[in-house]
CSV table of C-alpha atoms in Angstrom, one decimal:
chain,number,residue,atom,x,y,z
A,1,UNK,CA,-1.7,-8.4,-12.2
A,2,UNK,CA,0.3,-10.4,-9.7
A,3,UNK,CA,3.5,-9.2,-8.0
A,4,UNK,CA,5.5,-10.0,-4.9
A,5,UNK,CA,2.9,-8.4,-2.7
A,6,UNK,CA,-0.2,-10.2,-4.1
A,7,UNK,CA,-0.6,-12.6,-1.2
A,8,UNK,CA,0.1,-9.9,1.3
A,9,UNK,CA,-2.7,-7.8,-0.2
A,10,UNK,CA,-5.0,-10.7,0.1
A,11,UNK,CA,-4.4,-11.3,3.8
A,12,UNK,CA,-4.0,-7.7,5.0
A,13,UNK,CA,-6.7,-6.2,2.9
A,14,UNK,CA,-7.0,-2.4,3.6
A,15,UNK,CA,-4.3,-2.7,6.1
A,16,UNK,CA,-1.7,-3.3,3.4
A,17,UNK,CA,-1.6,0.4,2.5
A,18,UNK,CA,-0.7,1.1,6.2
A,19,UNK,CA,2.2,-1.3,5.9
A,20,UNK,CA,3.4,0.4,2.7
A,21,UNK,CA,3.3,3.8,4.3
A,22,UNK,CA,4.8,2.8,7.7
A,23,UNK,CA,8.2,3.9,8.9
A,24,UNK,CA,9.9,1.3,11.0
A,25,UNK,CA,13.3,1.4,12.6
A,26,UNK,CA,15.0,-2.0,13.3
A,27,UNK,CA,18.1,-1.8,15.5
A,28,UNK,CA,20.3,-4.8,14.9
A,29,UNK,CA,20.7,-7.0,11.8
A,30,UNK,CA,21.8,-10.2,13.5
A,31,UNK,CA,20.0,-13.5,14.0
A,32,UNK,CA,16.9,-11.9,15.4
A,33,UNK,CA,16.9,-8.5,13.7
A,34,UNK,CA,17.9,-9.8,10.3
A,35,UNK,CA,15.0,-12.3,10.1
A,36,UNK,CA,12.6,-9.6,11.4
A,37,UNK,CA,13.7,-7.3,8.6
A,38,UNK,CA,13.3,-10.1,6.0
A,39,UNK,CA,9.7,-10.8,7.2
A,40,UNK,CA,8.7,-7.1,7.3
A,41,UNK,CA,10.1,-6.5,3.8
A,42,UNK,CA,8.4,-9.6,2.3
A,43,UNK,CA,5.1,-8.5,4.0
A,44,UNK,CA,5.1,-5.0,2.4
A,45,UNK,CA,6.9,-2.8,4.8
A,46,UNK,CA,9.2,-0.9,2.6
A,47,UNK,CA,10.0,2.1,4.8
A,48,UNK,CA,12.5,0.2,6.9
A,49,UNK,CA,15.6,1.8,8.5
A,50,UNK,CA,18.1,-0.8,9.6
A,51,UNK,CA,20.9,0.0,12.0
A,52,UNK,CA,24.0,-2.1,12.9
A,53,UNK,CA,27.7,-1.6,13.2
A,54,UNK,CA,29.1,-5.1,12.9
A,55,UNK,CA,30.7,-7.1,10.0
A,56,UNK,CA,29.7,-10.7,9.3
A,57,UNK,CA,32.1,-13.3,10.7
A,58,UNK,CA,32.1,-17.0,10.0
A,59,UNK,CA,30.4,-17.9,13.3
A,60,UNK,CA,27.3,-16.0,12.2
A,61,UNK,CA,26.6,-18.6,9.5
A,62,UNK,CA,24.6,-20.9,11.7
A,63,UNK,CA,21.7,-18.4,11.9
A,64,UNK,CA,22.1,-15.0,10.2
A,65,UNK,CA,20.7,-13.9,6.9
A,66,UNK,CA,23.5,-12.5,4.7
A,67,UNK,CA,26.3,-14.2,6.7
A,68,UNK,CA,27.9,-15.8,3.7
A,69,UNK,CA,29.3,-12.3,3.0
A,70,UNK,CA,32.0,-12.8,5.6
A,71,UNK,CA,34.0,-9.6,6.4
A,72,UNK,CA,31.4,-7.2,5.0
A,73,UNK,CA,29.3,-4.8,7.0
A,74,UNK,CA,25.9,-6.1,7.8
A,75,UNK,CA,24.3,-2.9,6.7
A,76,UNK,CA,26.1,-3.0,3.3
A,77,UNK,CA,24.8,-6.5,2.7
A,78,UNK,CA,21.3,-5.7,3.8
A,79,UNK,CA,21.2,-2.7,1.4
A,80,UNK,CA,21.9,-5.1,-1.4
A,81,UNK,CA,19.5,-7.9,-0.2
A,82,UNK,CA,16.6,-5.5,0.4
A,83,UNK,CA,16.6,-2.7,-2.2
A,84,UNK,CA,14.9,0.4,-1.0
A,85,UNK,CA,15.5,0.1,2.7
A,86,UNK,CA,17.8,2.6,4.5
A,87,UNK,CA,20.8,1.2,6.2
A,88,UNK,CA,22.8,3.0,8.8
A,89,UNK,CA,26.2,1.8,9.8
A,90,UNK,CA,26.3,3.0,13.4
A,91,UNK,CA,27.2,1.6,16.9
A,92,UNK,CA,24.3,2.8,19.0
A,93,UNK,CA,25.2,4.5,22.3
A,94,UNK,CA,23.1,6.6,24.7
A,95,UNK,CA,24.8,9.6,23.3
A,96,UNK,CA,24.1,9.1,19.6
A,97,UNK,CA,20.6,7.5,19.6
A,98,UNK,CA,18.9,10.8,19.0
A,99,UNK,CA,20.8,11.2,15.7
A,100,UNK,CA,18.3,8.6,14.2
A,101,UNK,CA,15.4,11.1,14.5
A,102,UNK,CA,13.4,8.7,16.5
A,103,UNK,CA,10.2,10.8,16.3
A,104,UNK,CA,9.8,10.1,12.6
A,105,UNK,CA,9.2,6.3,13.1
A,106,UNK,CA,5.8,4.7,13.6
A,107,UNK,CA,7.4,1.7,15.3
A,108,UNK,CA,10.8,0.8,16.7
A,109,UNK,CA,12.1,-2.7,17.0
A,110,UNK,CA,15.0,-3.4,19.4
A,111,UNK,CA,17.2,-6.4,18.6
A,112,UNK,CA,20.4,-5.2,20.2
A,113,UNK,CA,22.3,-6.6,23.2
A,114,UNK,CA,24.4,-3.6,24.2
A,115,UNK,CA,22.8,-2.9,27.6
A,116,UNK,CA,23.5,0.9,27.9
A,117,UNK,CA,22.2,1.5,24.3
A,118,UNK,CA,19.2,-0.8,24.9
A,119,UNK,CA,18.2,1.0,28.1
A,120,UNK,CA,18.5,4.4,26.4
A,121,UNK,CA,16.4,3.2,23.4
A,122,UNK,CA,13.8,1.8,25.7
A,123,UNK,CA,13.4,4.9,27.9
A,124,UNK,CA,13.2,7.2,24.9
A,125,UNK,CA,10.8,5.1,22.7
A,126,UNK,CA,8.9,2.6,24.9
A,127,UNK,CA,5.5,3.8,23.8
A,128,UNK,CA,6.2,2.6,20.2
A,129,UNK,CA,8.8,-0.1,21.0
A,130,UNK,CA,8.9,-3.9,20.6
A,131,UNK,CA,12.0,-5.5,22.1
A,132,UNK,CA,13.9,-8.8,21.9
A,133,UNK,CA,15.3,-10.3,25.1
A,134,UNK,CA,17.8,-13.2,25.1
A,135,UNK,CA,17.4,-15.7,22.2
A,136,UNK,CA,20.8,-17.4,22.6
A,137,UNK,CA,21.4,-20.6,24.6
A,138,UNK,CA,17.9,-21.9,23.8
A,139,UNK,CA,16.7,-24.9,21.8
A,140,UNK,CA,12.9,-24.9,22.0
A,141,UNK,CA,11.0,-22.3,19.9
A,142,UNK,CA,7.7,-23.4,21.5
A,143,UNK,CA,9.0,-21.8,24.8
A,144,UNK,CA,8.9,-18.3,23.2
A,145,UNK,CA,6.6,-15.9,24.9
A,146,UNK,CA,5.3,-12.4,24.3
A,147,UNK,CA,4.6,-10.3,27.4
A,148,UNK,CA,5.4,-7.2,29.4
A,149,UNK,CA,9.1,-6.7,30.2
A,150,UNK,CA,8.0,-6.9,33.9
A,151,UNK,CA,6.6,-10.4,33.5
A,152,UNK,CA,9.5,-12.2,31.9
A,153,UNK,CA,11.1,-15.2,33.7
A,154,UNK,CA,13.9,-17.7,33.2
A,155,UNK,CA,15.8,-15.0,31.1
A,156,UNK,CA,18.9,-13.6,32.8
A,157,UNK,CA,19.3,-11.0,30.1
A,158,UNK,CA,15.7,-9.7,30.7
A,159,UNK,CA,16.4,-9.7,34.4
A,160,UNK,CA,19.4,-7.5,33.9
A,161,UNK,CA,17.3,-5.1,31.7
A,162,UNK,CA,14.6,-4.9,34.4
A,163,UNK,CA,17.3,-4.1,37.0
A,164,UNK,CA,18.8,-1.3,34.8
A,165,UNK,CA,15.4,0.1,34.0
A,166,UNK,CA,14.5,0.3,37.7
A,167,UNK,CA,17.8,1.9,38.5
A,168,UNK,CA,17.1,4.5,35.8
A,169,UNK,CA,13.7,5.2,37.5
A,170,UNK,CA,11.8,3.9,34.5
A,171,UNK,CA,8.2,2.8,35.3
A,172,UNK,CA,6.7,2.4,31.8
A,173,UNK,CA,5.8,-0.8,30.0
A,174,UNK,CA,6.3,-2.4,26.6
A,175,UNK,CA,6.1,-5.8,24.9
A,176,UNK,CA,9.0,-8.1,24.6
A,177,UNK,CA,9.8,-11.4,23.0
A,178,UNK,CA,11.5,-13.8,25.4
A,179,UNK,CA,12.0,-17.4,26.1
A,180,UNK,CA,10.7,-19.2,29.2
A,181,UNK,CA,13.3,-22.0,28.6
A,182,UNK,CA,16.2,-22.0,30.9
A,183,UNK,CA,19.6,-21.5,29.2
A,184,UNK,CA,21.3,-24.7,27.9
A,185,UNK,CA,24.9,-23.5,27.9
A,186,UNK,CA,27.2,-20.9,29.5
A,187,UNK,CA,28.6,-19.4,26.3
A,188,UNK,CA,26.7,-17.8,23.5
A,189,UNK,CA,25.7,-20.9,21.6
A,190,UNK,CA,22.7,-20.3,19.4
A,191,UNK,CA,20.1,-22.2,17.3
A,192,UNK,CA,18.4,-20.6,14.2
A,193,UNK,CA,15.2,-22.4,15.2
A,194,UNK,CA,14.9,-20.1,18.2
A,195,UNK,CA,16.6,-16.9,17.0
A,196,UNK,CA,14.7,-16.8,13.7
A,197,UNK,CA,11.5,-17.5,15.7
A,198,UNK,CA,12.2,-14.4,17.9
A,199,UNK,CA,12.6,-12.3,14.7
A,200,UNK,CA,9.4,-13.7,13.2
A,201,UNK,CA,7.4,-13.0,16.4
A,202,UNK,CA,8.7,-9.4,16.4
A,203,UNK,CA,7.7,-9.0,12.7
A,204,UNK,CA,4.2,-10.5,13.4
A,205,UNK,CA,3.7,-8.1,16.4
A,206,UNK,CA,4.8,-5.2,14.3
A,207,UNK,CA,2.6,-6.0,11.3
A,208,UNK,CA,-0.5,-6.5,13.5
A,209,UNK,CA,0.1,-3.3,15.3
A,210,UNK,CA,0.7,-1.3,12.1
A,211,UNK,CA,-2.4,-2.6,10.3
A,212,UNK,CA,-4.6,-1.8,13.3
A,213,UNK,CA,-3.3,1.7,14.0
């Protein structure tokens, strides 16, 4: 019998059961997080919790899954697009992150750009965290890298995150997806070829970590 997971079973083998049983938290349903959720869901990860607080606006339509539903909450749209996942409409802050019961997740994927919330999430969960740095302002998906947060370069957003982590006394380590390409504009211009590639890299890292655990 064939179903939507047939080809996932073929490639993941015994690891597919681990994907089916995994609990993954994805923070952010935008151009990076939305694609990451889509890839995880198609691969067999059904225990996804997606967190976001924004509504889709028309400027999201150059890169974001579900952005044709202008004016609707992203979490409401994702609940319709991906039946079975849990969606939480919440603006993450350092004060409310613990309300997500972080200990229950096998893996946490950070696709948010609010710096205080990102720092709080990192410091609490870095041992099981994958994080996205700055995907905006870039044009070249071949410049995407995966490395330690402490080894990023040409990424002003990552530099700011490193600064805030040092200020907080953090000396741990975790993998990030970043671009070695210098920014191409001053405002938040974005290209789906890069932001989607960030999301796919995060999903690939997540899947490979889960099937090997």
